[in-house]
Short mmCIF file of C-alpha atoms in Angstrom, two decimals:
data_model
loop_
_atom_site.label_atom_id
_atom_site.label_comp_id
_atom_site.label_asym_id
_atom_site.label_seq_id
_atom_site.Cartn_x
_atom_site.Cartn_y
_atom_site.Cartn_z
CA MET A 319 -0.50 -0.07 -0.21
CA GLU A 320 1.70 3.29 -1.26
CA HIS A 321 2.63 5.80 1.97
CA ILE A 322 1.70 9.33 1.63
CA VAL A 323 4.57 12.23 2.36
CA VAL A 324 4.77 14.96 3.62
CA ASP A 325 7.31 17.53 4.79
CA GLY A 326 9.51 14.84 5.41
CA ALA A 327 6.80 12.91 8.37
CA GLU A 328 5.12 9.71 6.53
CA ILE A 329 1.09 9.29 7.10
CA PRO A 330 0.09 5.81 6.73
CA PRO A 331 -3.33 5.31 4.80
CA ARG A 332 -5.72 3.45 5.79
CA ASP A 333 -7.60 2.52 2.33
CA HIS A 334 -6.92 4.03 -1.38
CA SER A 335 -10.22 2.33 -3.01
CA ARG A 336 -11.65 4.97 -4.51
CA PRO A 337 -15.56 3.75 -4.63
CA GLU A 338 -17.10 3.35 -8.15
CA ILE A 339 -20.89 4.38 -6.99
CA ASN A 340 -20.31 7.66 -4.45
CA TYR A 341 -22.33 10.77 -4.02
CA LEU A 342 -21.22 12.45 -6.89
CA ASN A 343 -21.63 10.19 -9.32
CA TRP A 344 -24.78 8.15 -8.45
CA LYS A 345 -26.92 10.89 -10.65
CA GLN A 346 -25.45 12.38 -12.71
CA THR A 347 -28.48 14.55 -14.17
CA VAL A 348 -27.99 18.82 -13.70
CA ALA A 349 -31.01 18.12 -12.32
CA SER A 350 -30.26 15.60 -9.79
CA TRP A 351 -27.86 17.87 -8.40
CA LEU A 352 -30.35 21.02 -8.65
CA LEU A 353 -33.00 19.11 -6.74
CA SER A 354 -30.64 16.99 -4.73
CA VAL A 355 -31.41 16.53 -0.38
CA ASP A 356 -28.05 14.38 0.12
CA HIS A 357 -26.29 17.33 2.47
CA LYS A 358 -23.01 16.68 0.44
CA ARG A 359 -24.10 17.66 -2.72
CA ILE A 360 -25.98 20.83 -1.41
CA GLY A 361 -22.21 21.50 0.20
CA ILE A 362 -21.39 21.49 -2.51
CA MET A 363 -23.52 23.23 -4.27
CA TYR A 364 -23.25 26.34 -1.45
CA LEU A 365 -19.58 25.74 -2.37
CA ILE A 366 -19.90 27.23 -6.36
CA SER A 367 -22.14 29.37 -5.41
CA ILE A 368 -20.39 31.22 -2.83
CA SER A 369 -16.88 31.30 -4.19
CA ILE A 370 -18.81 32.79 -7.58
CA PHE A 371 -19.73 36.02 -5.13
CA PHE A 372 -16.52 36.72 -3.95
CA LEU A 373 -14.16 36.62 -6.98
CA VAL A 374 -17.69 39.66 -6.83
CA GLY A 375 -16.73 40.98 -3.73
CA GLY A 376 -13.13 40.89 -4.77
CA ALA A 377 -13.22 42.81 -8.32
CA PHE A 378 -15.43 45.68 -5.96
CA ALA A 379 -12.43 46.20 -3.44
CA THR A 380 -9.84 45.43 -6.37
CA ILE A 381 -11.03 48.49 -7.82
CA PHE A 382 -11.56 50.72 -4.96
CA ARG A 383 -8.57 50.02 -4.08
CA ILE A 384 -7.28 50.76 -7.11
CA GLU A 385 -8.70 53.88 -6.67
CA LEU A 386 -6.47 54.26 -2.85
CA LEU A 387 -3.77 54.26 -4.52
CA THR A 388 -3.66 58.12 -5.04
CA PRO A 389 -5.19 60.66 -2.52
CA GLU A 390 -7.35 62.71 -5.30
CA GLY A 391 -9.89 60.34 -6.05
CA ASP A 392 -9.04 60.28 -10.14
CA PHE A 393 -10.28 57.38 -11.48
CA LEU A 394 -13.56 57.38 -9.05
CA GLN A 395 -16.42 59.69 -8.85
CA ALA A 396 -17.44 59.52 -4.45
CA ASP A 397 -20.71 58.77 -5.21
CA THR A 398 -19.35 55.16 -7.00
CA TYR A 399 -16.67 55.11 -5.13
CA ASN A 400 -19.54 54.81 -1.82
CA LYS A 401 -21.76 52.44 -3.66
CA PHE A 402 -18.66 49.87 -4.45
CA PHE A 403 -16.82 49.97 -0.72
CA THR A 404 -20.75 49.34 -0.35
CA LEU A 405 -21.84 46.16 -2.43
CA HIS A 406 -17.82 45.12 -1.48
CA GLY A 407 -18.91 44.65 1.89
CA VAL A 408 -22.74 43.85 1.22
CA VAL A 409 -21.73 40.09 -0.98
CA MET A 410 -18.46 39.42 1.27
CA ILE A 411 -20.28 39.25 4.96
CA PHE A 412 -23.68 38.08 3.60
CA PHE A 413 -22.73 36.03 0.36
CA PHE A 414 -19.72 34.79 1.36
CA LEU A 415 -18.58 35.40 5.19
CA ILE A 416 -21.78 34.08 7.33
CA PRO A 417 -22.21 30.73 5.05
CA SER A 418 -18.51 29.81 3.93
CA ILE A 419 -18.13 27.23 7.08
CA PRO A 420 -21.49 26.62 8.29
CA ALA A 421 -23.36 25.89 4.93
CA VAL A 422 -20.14 24.28 2.82
CA LEU A 423 -17.67 22.28 5.32
CA GLY A 424 -21.22 22.38 7.89
CA ASN A 425 -23.24 21.33 5.15
CA PHE A 426 -20.86 18.35 3.73
CA LEU A 427 -19.10 16.76 7.40
CA ILE A 428 -22.16 17.21 10.06
CA PRO A 429 -23.93 14.56 8.93
CA LEU A 430 -20.54 12.85 8.56
CA GLN A 431 -19.25 13.36 12.09
CA ILE A 432 -21.83 12.48 13.71
CA GLY A 433 -22.46 8.62 11.68
CA ALA A 434 -25.78 10.00 10.61
CA LYS A 435 -27.12 9.86 6.57
CA ASP A 436 -28.17 13.11 6.12
CA VAL A 437 -29.25 16.17 7.99
CA ALA A 438 -32.61 15.72 10.75
CA PHE A 439 -34.71 18.02 6.91
CA PRO A 440 -33.43 17.29 4.20
CA LYS A 441 -35.83 18.98 2.30
CA LEU A 442 -35.80 22.08 3.87
CA ASN A 443 -31.57 22.02 3.78
CA LEU A 444 -32.59 21.85 -0.02
CA ALA A 445 -34.62 24.97 0.39
CA SER A 446 -32.10 27.27 2.45
CA TRP A 447 -30.08 26.80 -0.80
CA TYR A 448 -33.10 28.23 -2.52
CA ILE A 449 -33.78 31.05 -0.24
CA PHE A 450 -30.02 30.94 -0.08
CA MET A 451 -30.03 31.41 -3.87
CA CYS A 452 -32.63 33.85 -4.31
CA GLY A 453 -31.03 36.52 -1.74
CA GLY A 454 -28.23 36.56 -3.89
CA THR A 455 -30.56 37.15 -6.83
CA LEU A 456 -31.74 39.63 -5.93
CA GLY A 457 -28.09 41.50 -5.03
CA VAL A 458 -27.25 40.91 -9.12
CA ILE A 459 -30.31 43.02 -9.57
CA ILE A 460 -29.16 45.34 -7.82
CA ILE A 461 -26.19 45.43 -9.13
CA VAL A 462 -27.28 45.99 -12.43
CA LEU A 463 -29.71 48.68 -11.68
CA GLY A 464 -27.65 50.47 -10.25
CA GLY A 465 -25.81 49.32 -6.49
CA LEU A 466 -26.23 50.39 -2.81
CA ASP A 467 -24.33 53.36 -1.79
CA THR A 468 -25.21 53.09 2.43
CA GLY A 469 -22.34 51.30 3.66
CA TRP A 470 -23.30 47.60 4.90
CA THR A 471 -24.83 48.95 8.03
CA PHE A 472 -27.39 50.03 6.25
CA TYR A 473 -27.53 53.27 8.76
CA THR A 474 -30.67 55.44 9.65
CA PRO A 475 -31.78 57.91 8.04
CA LEU A 476 -29.42 57.83 6.15
CA SER A 477 -30.99 53.93 4.95
CA THR A 478 -34.26 55.57 4.78
CA SER A 479 -34.61 59.23 3.86
CA TYR A 480 -31.49 59.82 2.25
CA ALA A 481 -29.96 57.78 -0.11
CA ASN A 482 -31.42 57.65 -3.86
CA THR A 483 -30.30 53.83 -4.15
CA HIS A 484 -31.95 51.11 -4.13
CA VAL A 485 -32.28 50.59 0.09
CA PHE A 486 -35.18 49.00 -0.11
CA LEU A 487 -34.04 45.79 -2.51
CA ALA A 488 -31.33 45.71 -0.97
CA ALA A 489 -32.89 45.22 2.77
CA MET A 490 -35.67 42.27 1.54
CA LEU A 491 -31.81 40.76 0.33
CA VAL A 492 -30.79 41.19 3.75
CA PHE A 493 -34.53 39.92 5.36
CA ILE A 494 -34.49 37.16 3.23
CA THR A 495 -31.44 35.38 3.27
CA GLY A 496 -31.56 35.63 6.71
CA PHE A 497 -34.16 32.98 6.59
CA SER A 498 -31.30 30.56 5.18
CA SER A 499 -29.69 31.11 8.00
CA ILE A 500 -32.12 30.36 10.36
CA LEU A 501 -33.21 27.04 8.52
CA THR A 502 -29.89 25.63 8.64
CA GLY A 503 -28.90 26.91 12.00
CA LEU A 504 -32.42 24.87 13.55
CA ASN A 505 -31.34 21.89 11.09
CA PHE A 506 -27.94 21.15 12.58
CA ILE A 507 -29.05 21.72 15.83
CA VAL A 508 -31.93 19.49 15.56
CA THR A 509 -29.90 17.38 13.39
CA ILE A 510 -27.14 17.00 16.05
CA HIS A 511 -29.39 16.94 18.80
CA LYS A 512 -31.13 13.89 17.43
CA MET A 513 -29.08 11.85 15.26
CA ARG A 514 -26.05 11.11 16.85
CA ALA A 515 -24.50 7.64 16.69
CA PRO A 516 -25.21 5.19 19.14
CA GLY A 517 -22.35 5.65 21.81
CA LEU A 518 -21.72 9.67 20.62
CA THR A 519 -21.86 11.23 23.92
CA TRP A 520 -21.49 15.19 24.07
CA PHE A 521 -18.02 14.83 25.15
CA ARG A 522 -17.06 12.89 22.48
CA LEU A 523 -18.56 14.97 20.01
CA PRO A 524 -15.57 16.80 18.22
CA LEU A 525 -15.33 20.34 18.43
CA PHE A 526 -16.12 21.41 14.50
CA ILE A 527 -19.54 19.97 16.14
CA TRP A 528 -19.59 22.36 19.28
CA ALA A 529 -18.57 25.10 17.68
CA HIS A 530 -21.94 24.43 14.61
CA TYR A 531 -24.03 23.68 17.59
CA ALA A 532 -23.06 27.18 19.10
CA THR A 533 -23.35 28.78 16.38
CA SER A 534 -26.45 28.18 15.10
CA VAL A 535 -27.79 29.20 18.51
CA ILE A 536 -26.43 32.57 17.44
CA GLN A 537 -28.31 32.01 13.89
CA ILE A 538 -31.72 31.31 15.26
CA LEU A 539 -31.49 33.96 17.95
CA GLY A 540 -30.23 36.75 16.07
CA THR A 541 -30.89 36.58 12.71
CA PRO A 542 -34.75 37.18 13.98
CA VAL A 543 -33.68 40.57 14.69
CA LEU A 544 -32.08 41.78 12.15
CA ALA A 545 -34.42 40.65 9.75
CA ILE A 546 -37.06 42.84 12.25
CA THR A 547 -35.03 46.17 12.13
CA VAL A 548 -34.15 46.18 8.39
CA PHE A 549 -37.66 44.98 7.52
CA LEU A 550 -38.96 48.65 9.55
CA ALA A 551 -35.97 50.55 7.87
CA GLY A 552 -37.86 49.37 4.47
CA VAL A 553 -41.00 49.87 5.64
CA GLU A 554 -39.94 53.72 6.78
CA ARG A 555 -38.35 54.33 3.92
CA ILE A 556 -41.67 52.95 1.84
CA TRP A 557 -44.28 54.63 3.69
CA GLY A 558 -43.05 57.02 5.84
CA VAL A 559 -44.22 55.67 9.23
CA GLY A 560 -41.68 57.40 11.56
CA ILE A 561 -39.61 54.68 13.26
CA PHE A 562 -35.53 55.70 12.97
CA ASP A 563 -35.62 58.80 10.74
CA PRO A 564 -36.06 62.61 14.09
CA ALA A 565 -37.11 64.34 11.48
CA LEU A 566 -40.50 61.64 11.25
CA GLY A 567 -40.96 61.37 15.08
CA GLY A 568 -38.26 58.48 14.97
CA ASP A 569 -34.70 57.15 17.04
CA PRO A 570 -32.20 56.50 14.74
CA VAL A 571 -30.04 54.98 17.43
CA LEU A 572 -32.95 52.83 18.34
CA PHE A 573 -31.73 51.15 15.00
CA GLN A 574 -28.34 50.85 15.20
CA HIS A 575 -29.12 49.07 19.52
CA MET A 576 -31.04 46.49 16.81
CA PHE A 577 -28.69 46.02 14.04
CA TRP A 578 -25.68 45.53 16.56
CA PHE A 579 -27.09 42.81 18.11
CA TYR A 580 -27.89 40.87 15.58
CA SER A 581 -24.19 41.82 13.76
CA HIS A 582 -21.56 42.07 16.31
CA PRO A 583 -22.77 38.29 17.08
CA ALA A 584 -23.44 37.43 13.98
CA VAL A 585 -19.55 38.50 13.46
CA TYR A 586 -19.22 35.05 15.87
CA ILE A 587 -21.73 33.71 13.73
CA MET A 588 -18.72 33.90 11.17
CA ILE A 589 -15.55 32.96 13.22
CA LEU A 590 -17.24 30.25 15.89
CA PRO A 591 -17.21 27.12 12.39
CA GLY A 592 -13.65 28.83 11.79
CA MET A 593 -12.05 27.58 15.31
CA GLY A 594 -14.24 24.80 14.65
CA VAL A 595 -12.05 23.40 11.87
CA ILE A 596 -8.80 25.21 13.23
CA SER A 597 -9.53 22.69 16.52
CA GLU A 598 -9.83 19.58 13.58
CA ILE A 599 -6.56 20.09 11.77
CA ILE A 600 -4.24 21.29 14.88
CA ALA A 601 -5.19 17.26 16.20
CA CYS A 602 -4.15 16.14 13.41
CA PHE A 603 -1.14 17.75 12.56
CA SER A 604 0.25 17.27 15.60
CA ARG A 605 -0.66 14.25 16.17
CA ASN A 606 -2.49 15.31 19.35
CA ARG A 607 -5.17 15.20 21.42
CA VAL A 608 -6.80 18.62 21.85
CA PHE A 609 -5.64 20.22 25.00
CA GLY A 610 -8.16 20.51 27.49
CA TYR A 611 -11.08 19.37 24.64
CA GLU A 612 -13.95 20.56 28.02
CA PHE A 613 -12.65 23.81 27.93
CA ILE A 614 -12.78 24.86 24.17
CA ALA A 615 -15.80 22.86 23.93
CA PHE A 616 -17.85 25.33 27.25
CA SER A 617 -15.74 28.27 25.01
CA SER A 618 -17.89 28.32 21.99
CA VAL A 619 -20.85 28.10 24.17
CA ALA A 620 -19.44 31.35 26.40
CA ILE A 621 -18.45 33.57 23.03
CA ALA A 622 -22.21 32.05 21.90
CA ILE A 623 -24.40 33.01 25.25
CA ILE A 624 -21.04 36.57 26.01
CA GLY A 625 -21.56 37.41 22.29
CA PHE A 626 -24.81 38.66 22.89
CA LEU A 627 -24.85 41.44 25.59
CA VAL A 628 -21.47 43.77 23.42
CA TRP A 629 -22.55 45.39 20.88
CA GLY A 630 -22.98 48.42 22.82
CA HIS A 631 -19.42 48.75 21.56
CA HIS A 632 -20.10 49.53 18.21
CA MET A 633 -21.89 52.81 19.74
CA TYR A 634 -19.34 54.71 22.20
CA VAL A 635 -19.72 58.33 19.83
CA SER A 636 -23.21 57.74 19.46
CA GLY A 637 -24.10 59.84 22.66
CA GLN A 638 -24.91 56.52 24.66
CA ALA A 639 -25.18 56.96 28.37
CA MET A 640 -20.95 56.97 30.21
CA TYR A 641 -21.93 53.85 32.74
CA SER A 642 -23.36 51.95 29.12
CA ASN A 643 -20.67 51.87 27.81
CA LEU A 644 -17.95 50.96 30.59
CA VAL A 645 -20.30 47.76 30.90
CA PHE A 646 -19.88 47.46 27.88
CA SER A 647 -16.24 47.88 28.08
CA LEU A 648 -16.16 45.34 30.70
CA LEU A 649 -18.52 43.40 28.72
CA THR A 650 -15.99 43.83 25.42
CA MET A 651 -13.22 42.28 27.37
CA LEU A 652 -14.51 39.32 29.05
CA VAL A 653 -15.87 38.58 25.79
CA ALA A 654 -12.24 37.95 24.99
CA VAL A 655 -11.24 35.34 27.48
CA PRO A 656 -12.80 32.09 25.79
CA SER A 657 -10.94 33.44 22.63
CA ALA A 658 -8.05 33.39 24.46
CA ILE A 659 -8.49 29.81 25.76
CA LYS A 660 -9.14 27.99 21.94
CA ILE A 661 -5.24 29.71 21.00
CA PHE A 662 -3.72 28.91 24.81
CA ASN A 663 -5.64 24.98 24.00
CA TRP A 664 -4.49 25.07 20.23
CA THR A 665 -1.19 26.38 21.21
CA ALA A 666 -0.84 23.88 24.11
CA THR A 667 -1.28 20.76 21.95
CA LEU A 668 1.52 22.00 19.44
CA TYR A 669 3.53 20.80 22.33
CA LYS A 670 5.58 17.95 21.76
CA GLY A 671 3.22 17.10 19.33
CA ASN A 672 4.72 15.08 15.43
CA VAL A 673 4.00 18.04 13.32
CA VAL A 674 3.40 17.98 10.14
CA TRP A 675 3.64 20.82 7.91
CA ALA A 676 0.61 20.31 5.06
CA THR A 677 -1.41 22.85 3.63
CA PRO A 678 -3.84 22.92 6.84
CA MET A 679 -1.17 23.40 9.54
CA ILE A 680 0.26 26.32 7.16
CA TYR A 681 -2.66 28.12 6.63
CA ALA A 682 -4.40 27.41 10.66
CA ILE A 683 -0.96 28.78 12.48
CA GLY A 684 -1.56 31.43 9.90
CA PHE A 685 -4.85 31.94 11.22
CA ILE A 686 -3.65 31.65 15.11
CA GLY A 687 -1.77 34.22 14.25
CA LEU A 688 -3.81 37.09 12.50
CA PHE A 689 -6.89 36.04 14.29
CA ALA A 690 -4.73 36.82 17.90
CA ILE A 691 -3.57 40.59 16.05
CA GLY A 692 -7.08 40.85 14.60
CA GLY A 693 -8.42 39.95 18.73
CA GLY A 694 -5.70 41.74 20.09
CA THR A 695 -6.75 45.25 18.30
CA GLY A 696 -10.07 44.14 18.67
CA LEU A 697 -9.65 45.54 22.93
CA PHE A 698 -7.73 48.75 21.67
CA LEU A 699 -11.31 49.23 19.90
CA GLY A 700 -13.18 47.86 23.06
CA SER A 701 -12.23 50.54 26.32
CA THR A 702 -13.24 54.06 24.94
CA GLY A 703 -10.60 55.61 25.62
CA MET A 704 -8.83 54.74 22.54
CA ASP A 705 -11.99 53.95 19.96
CA VAL A 706 -13.01 57.47 20.96
CA PRO A 707 -10.14 59.08 18.61
CA LEU A 708 -10.39 55.39 16.96
CA HIS A 709 -13.21 55.22 15.77
CA ASP A 710 -14.38 55.30 11.79
CA THR A 711 -10.76 55.02 11.32
CA TYR A 712 -8.76 52.59 9.39
CA PHE A 713 -7.58 51.05 11.73
CA VAL A 714 -11.53 49.29 12.88
CA VAL A 715 -10.86 48.31 9.22
CA ALA A 716 -7.96 46.79 9.40
CA HIS A 717 -8.75 45.12 12.70
CA PHE A 718 -12.28 43.95 11.06
CA HIS A 719 -10.81 42.91 8.22
CA TYR A 720 -8.24 40.91 10.20
CA VAL A 721 -10.02 38.66 12.62
CA MET A 722 -12.51 38.51 9.32
CA VAL A 723 -10.43 37.68 6.31
CA GLY A 724 -7.06 36.46 8.29
CA GLY A 725 -9.01 34.54 10.93
CA MET A 726 -11.91 33.30 9.01
CA THR A 727 -10.79 33.07 5.41
CA MET A 728 -7.81 31.17 6.30
CA ALA A 729 -9.51 29.22 8.94
CA TYR A 730 -12.19 28.15 5.10
CA LEU A 731 -9.14 27.77 3.30
CA SER A 732 -7.38 25.61 5.50
CA GLY A 733 -10.51 23.26 6.00
CA LEU A 734 -11.30 23.48 2.39
CA HIS A 735 -7.75 22.14 1.81
CA PHE A 736 -8.60 19.67 4.71
CA TYR A 737 -11.40 18.04 3.60
CA TRP A 738 -10.51 18.60 0.17
CA PRO A 739 -9.57 14.70 -0.50
CA LYS A 740 -13.13 13.77 1.51
CA ILE A 741 -14.45 15.60 -0.61
CA THR A 742 -14.09 14.82 -4.11
CA GLY A 743 -11.45 11.45 -3.69
CA LYS A 744 -8.77 13.33 -5.05
CA MET A 745 -4.69 15.10 -3.82
CA TYR A 746 -3.46 17.83 -5.11
CA PRO A 747 -0.44 19.07 -5.16
CA GLN A 748 0.72 19.96 -1.66
CA THR A 749 4.25 21.79 -2.78
CA ILE A 750 1.72 24.46 -4.98
CA ALA A 751 -0.97 24.86 -2.52
CA SER A 752 1.63 25.06 0.74
CA LEU A 753 3.28 27.94 -1.39
CA CYS A 754 -0.31 29.62 -1.80
CA ALA A 755 -0.51 29.67 1.73
CA ILE A 756 2.23 31.61 2.83
CA LEU A 757 1.60 33.75 -0.52
CA VAL A 758 -2.30 34.87 1.66
CA PHE A 759 -0.07 35.45 4.43
CA VAL A 760 2.16 37.79 2.90
CA GLY A 761 -0.50 39.22 0.99
CA PHE A 762 -3.23 39.97 3.63
CA ASN A 763 -0.31 41.34 6.24
CA CYS A 764 1.03 43.94 3.41
CA THR A 765 -2.76 44.14 2.63
CA PHE A 766 -3.91 45.31 6.49
CA PHE A 767 -1.42 45.75 8.99
CA PRO A 768 -0.14 49.23 7.22
CA GLN A 769 -4.09 50.27 7.43
CA PHE A 770 -3.48 49.99 11.36
CA LEU A 771 -0.90 52.39 11.09
CA VAL A 772 -2.54 54.55 8.36
CA GLY A 773 -6.23 54.84 11.05
CA TRP A 774 -3.64 55.14 13.90
CA LEU A 775 -2.42 59.06 11.95
CA GLY A 776 -5.72 59.28 11.49
CA MET A 777 -7.05 58.31 8.11
CA PRO A 778 -11.11 58.05 8.18
CA ARG A 779 -12.60 54.91 5.98
CA ARG A 780 -14.92 55.57 3.69
CA TYR A 781 -13.49 58.67 1.99
CA HIS A 782 -12.72 58.21 -2.16
CA SER A 783 -9.18 61.17 -1.55
CA TYR A 784 -7.26 61.31 1.17
CA HIS A 785 -4.38 63.78 2.35
CA PRO A 786 -1.30 63.14 0.81
CA ASP A 787 0.90 61.92 3.78
CA PHE A 788 -0.86 58.98 3.75
CA GLN A 789 -0.55 58.05 0.10
CA VAL A 790 2.48 55.52 0.64
CA LEU A 791 1.00 53.17 3.08
CA ASN A 792 -1.89 53.51 0.59
CA VAL A 793 0.46 51.61 -2.10
CA LEU A 794 1.88 49.09 -0.19
CA SER A 795 -1.51 48.25 0.58
CA THR A 796 -2.96 47.84 -2.53
CA ALA A 797 0.40 45.98 -3.47
CA GLY A 798 -0.63 43.76 -1.30
CA ALA A 799 -4.05 43.57 -2.04
CA SER A 800 -2.51 42.40 -5.92
CA VAL A 801 -1.03 39.35 -3.84
CA LEU A 802 -2.97 38.20 -1.52
CA GLY A 803 -5.55 38.23 -5.06
CA LEU A 804 -3.31 35.96 -6.43
CA GLY A 805 -2.76 33.54 -3.10
CA PHE A 806 -6.68 33.63 -3.93
CA VAL A 807 -6.95 32.63 -7.59
CA ILE A 808 -4.26 30.19 -7.54
CA PRO A 809 -6.80 27.52 -5.70
CA VAL A 810 -9.37 27.53 -8.20
CA PHE A 811 -6.26 26.76 -10.51
CA TYR A 812 -4.74 23.81 -8.87
CA PHE A 813 -7.78 22.56 -7.19
CA GLY A 814 -9.31 22.47 -11.38
CA TRP A 815 -6.91 20.02 -11.84
CA SER A 816 -6.79 17.68 -8.80
CA LEU A 817 -10.04 16.74 -10.31
CA LEU A 818 -9.13 15.95 -13.01
CA TYR A 819 -5.51 14.79 -12.85
CA GLY A 820 -5.06 14.12 -9.35
CA LYS A 821 -3.80 11.15 -7.14
CA ASP A 822 -6.74 9.21 -5.28
CA ALA A 823 -7.04 10.11 -2.31
CA GLY A 824 -7.78 7.41 -0.25
CA SER A 825 -10.40 6.95 2.84
CA ASN A 826 -8.16 8.92 5.12
CA PRO A 827 -4.74 10.30 3.33
CA TRP A 828 -3.77 12.40 6.59
CA GLY A 829 -4.30 9.73 8.49
CA ALA A 830 -7.83 11.76 11.10
CA ARG A 831 -9.91 10.77 13.88
CA GLY A 832 -13.24 10.37 13.20
CA LEU A 833 -16.05 8.77 11.85
CA GLU A 834 -15.60 11.32 7.91
CA TRP A 835 -12.54 9.41 7.92
CA GLU A 836 -11.77 6.22 10.19
CA VAL A 837 -15.28 4.48 8.64
CA CYS A 838 -16.26 7.25 5.23
CA THR A 839 -15.05 6.29 2.15
CA SER A 840 -13.84 9.77 -0.59
CA PRO A 841 -15.69 10.14 -1.45
CA PRO A 842 -18.25 9.58 0.28
CA ASP A 843 -21.52 6.76 0.14
CA ALA A 844 -24.17 8.12 -1.27
CA HIS A 845 -26.29 6.91 2.62
CA ASN A 846 -23.34 8.06 4.22
CA PHE A 847 -22.91 4.43 5.89
CA HIS A 848 -23.52 1.00 4.46
CA GLU A 849 -24.60 0.46 8.81
CA THR A 850 -25.06 2.38 11.70
CA PRO A 851 -21.62 3.20 13.15
CA VAL A 852 -21.61 2.47 16.90
CA VAL A 853 -19.47 5.01 18.38
CA THR A 854 -17.02 3.51 21.82
CA LYS A 855 -14.27 5.93 21.53
CA GLY A 856 -13.67 10.23 22.36
CA ALA A 857 -12.50 12.77 19.65
CA TYR A 858 -8.89 12.74 18.61
CA ALA A 859 -7.38 9.77 19.48
CA TYR A 860 -4.05 10.19 18.52
CA THR A 861 -2.41 9.59 21.01
CA GLY A 862 -3.26 7.81 25.04
CA GLU A 863 -2.47 11.14 27.07
CA GLU A 864 -2.69 14.51 26.47
CA THR A 865 1.38 16.20 26.10
CA LEU A 866 1.51 18.79 28.26
CA SER A 867 -0.82 18.13 31.73
CA VAL A 868 -1.65 20.57 34.72
#
């Protein structure tokens, strides 16, 4: 039996046989895909959909980064610039960051990891994808009709009374897409509760499952608030009912309270599933049990709960009471604790582990470093004294992107490279993929670290022209974005190559632990398991004991 060697370390595969009939080829018509209730095929349809939206959102970013090469604002008009950064934000947040890991990897992996044949409500799962695509289609219509210029935050009364773009359609887009998120979260919670294999107790679950469970709770509790908020904004804009506009008797700060009550937990909707992916990869490529399994599991739940209590730190300059600011500042410091627990435990897992520098591991290590910077700078913005001078500067942009792109997108790419052999049954070229991971890391830092500096120096965000003193750092940022864009495009080609020419992966090319690796074939059978598996051991049985004890 052939062995796979990664970075000098030999990984013994369990089985190299590729099943002749699997979920990819058991039916091959277009209708068999579009009407499929197989969670794996639905995950693939999400993968294709969000990849297209990622390219669209990236194209908007490319254009306004070109504008920022010069301080004069001579490439785009101010209103066009506003539309481009707004559309970049809306597309990336609602159509890539939020659905990426839950909709793609969550859909594909949750039933496999818990020993189920599908999710609890397969038809509802397919309906979620169609609802998501309805929202995406509305987004395309908005772009074709001339765009949106309110910023992705839709602040009132700008959005309800003064903006001349397609705010109502955008509100409906968010409203519709939110239902997709709610239904997916509901499906995952019921699936995890009711469909676990015999013997798979809560504390034998992979941490990927814990992370998705916590995420699903946020999706169900938080998303309706956003839906109601944008619906009310639409009502005010269309019928002139005074809800948020002070000229009509409304309160604009009420909008901010309702918007951020969802939108800050939404950050954890995006990052928690990424943390679940990183736990799987750190354990696999350090050949070690996850240090402090229970602490990581409960830290996901803690993030989900505390995350609902910190929305006010976005509103320090809104006229909010000083005492409210103090409370929200303290709670913001508190929510950093469970995130820090995860980073500490991942690092402790690496200690004395037999680390293998495969591509997913390089992305995972990049995630830890970039997320630590993003989280640490979040503490700056969570303290009232620092937030006031840094509010609405590029420092906020850099912090947000270190968490969302440096964190979530690195985790997504890490997970995609880890599970690609399971999804397709094919291996991709390791050397090119590893170099690409380094390219993404370097390009990301060249793009966004200069934005910390210009923000610290006082450059405000969302302006298409700026003081000439900031040009050098903006040119560096745009150059870094070019490198980053290259790092995002190259995987498209080697993943495509692997589908045609890649070696068969075998069922477990990484030597990983878990039902999806040790029981399922690659690619999995249409019904996942021929027999219901019985679980007799905990997750991450790489060694008998943790290699670090306290």
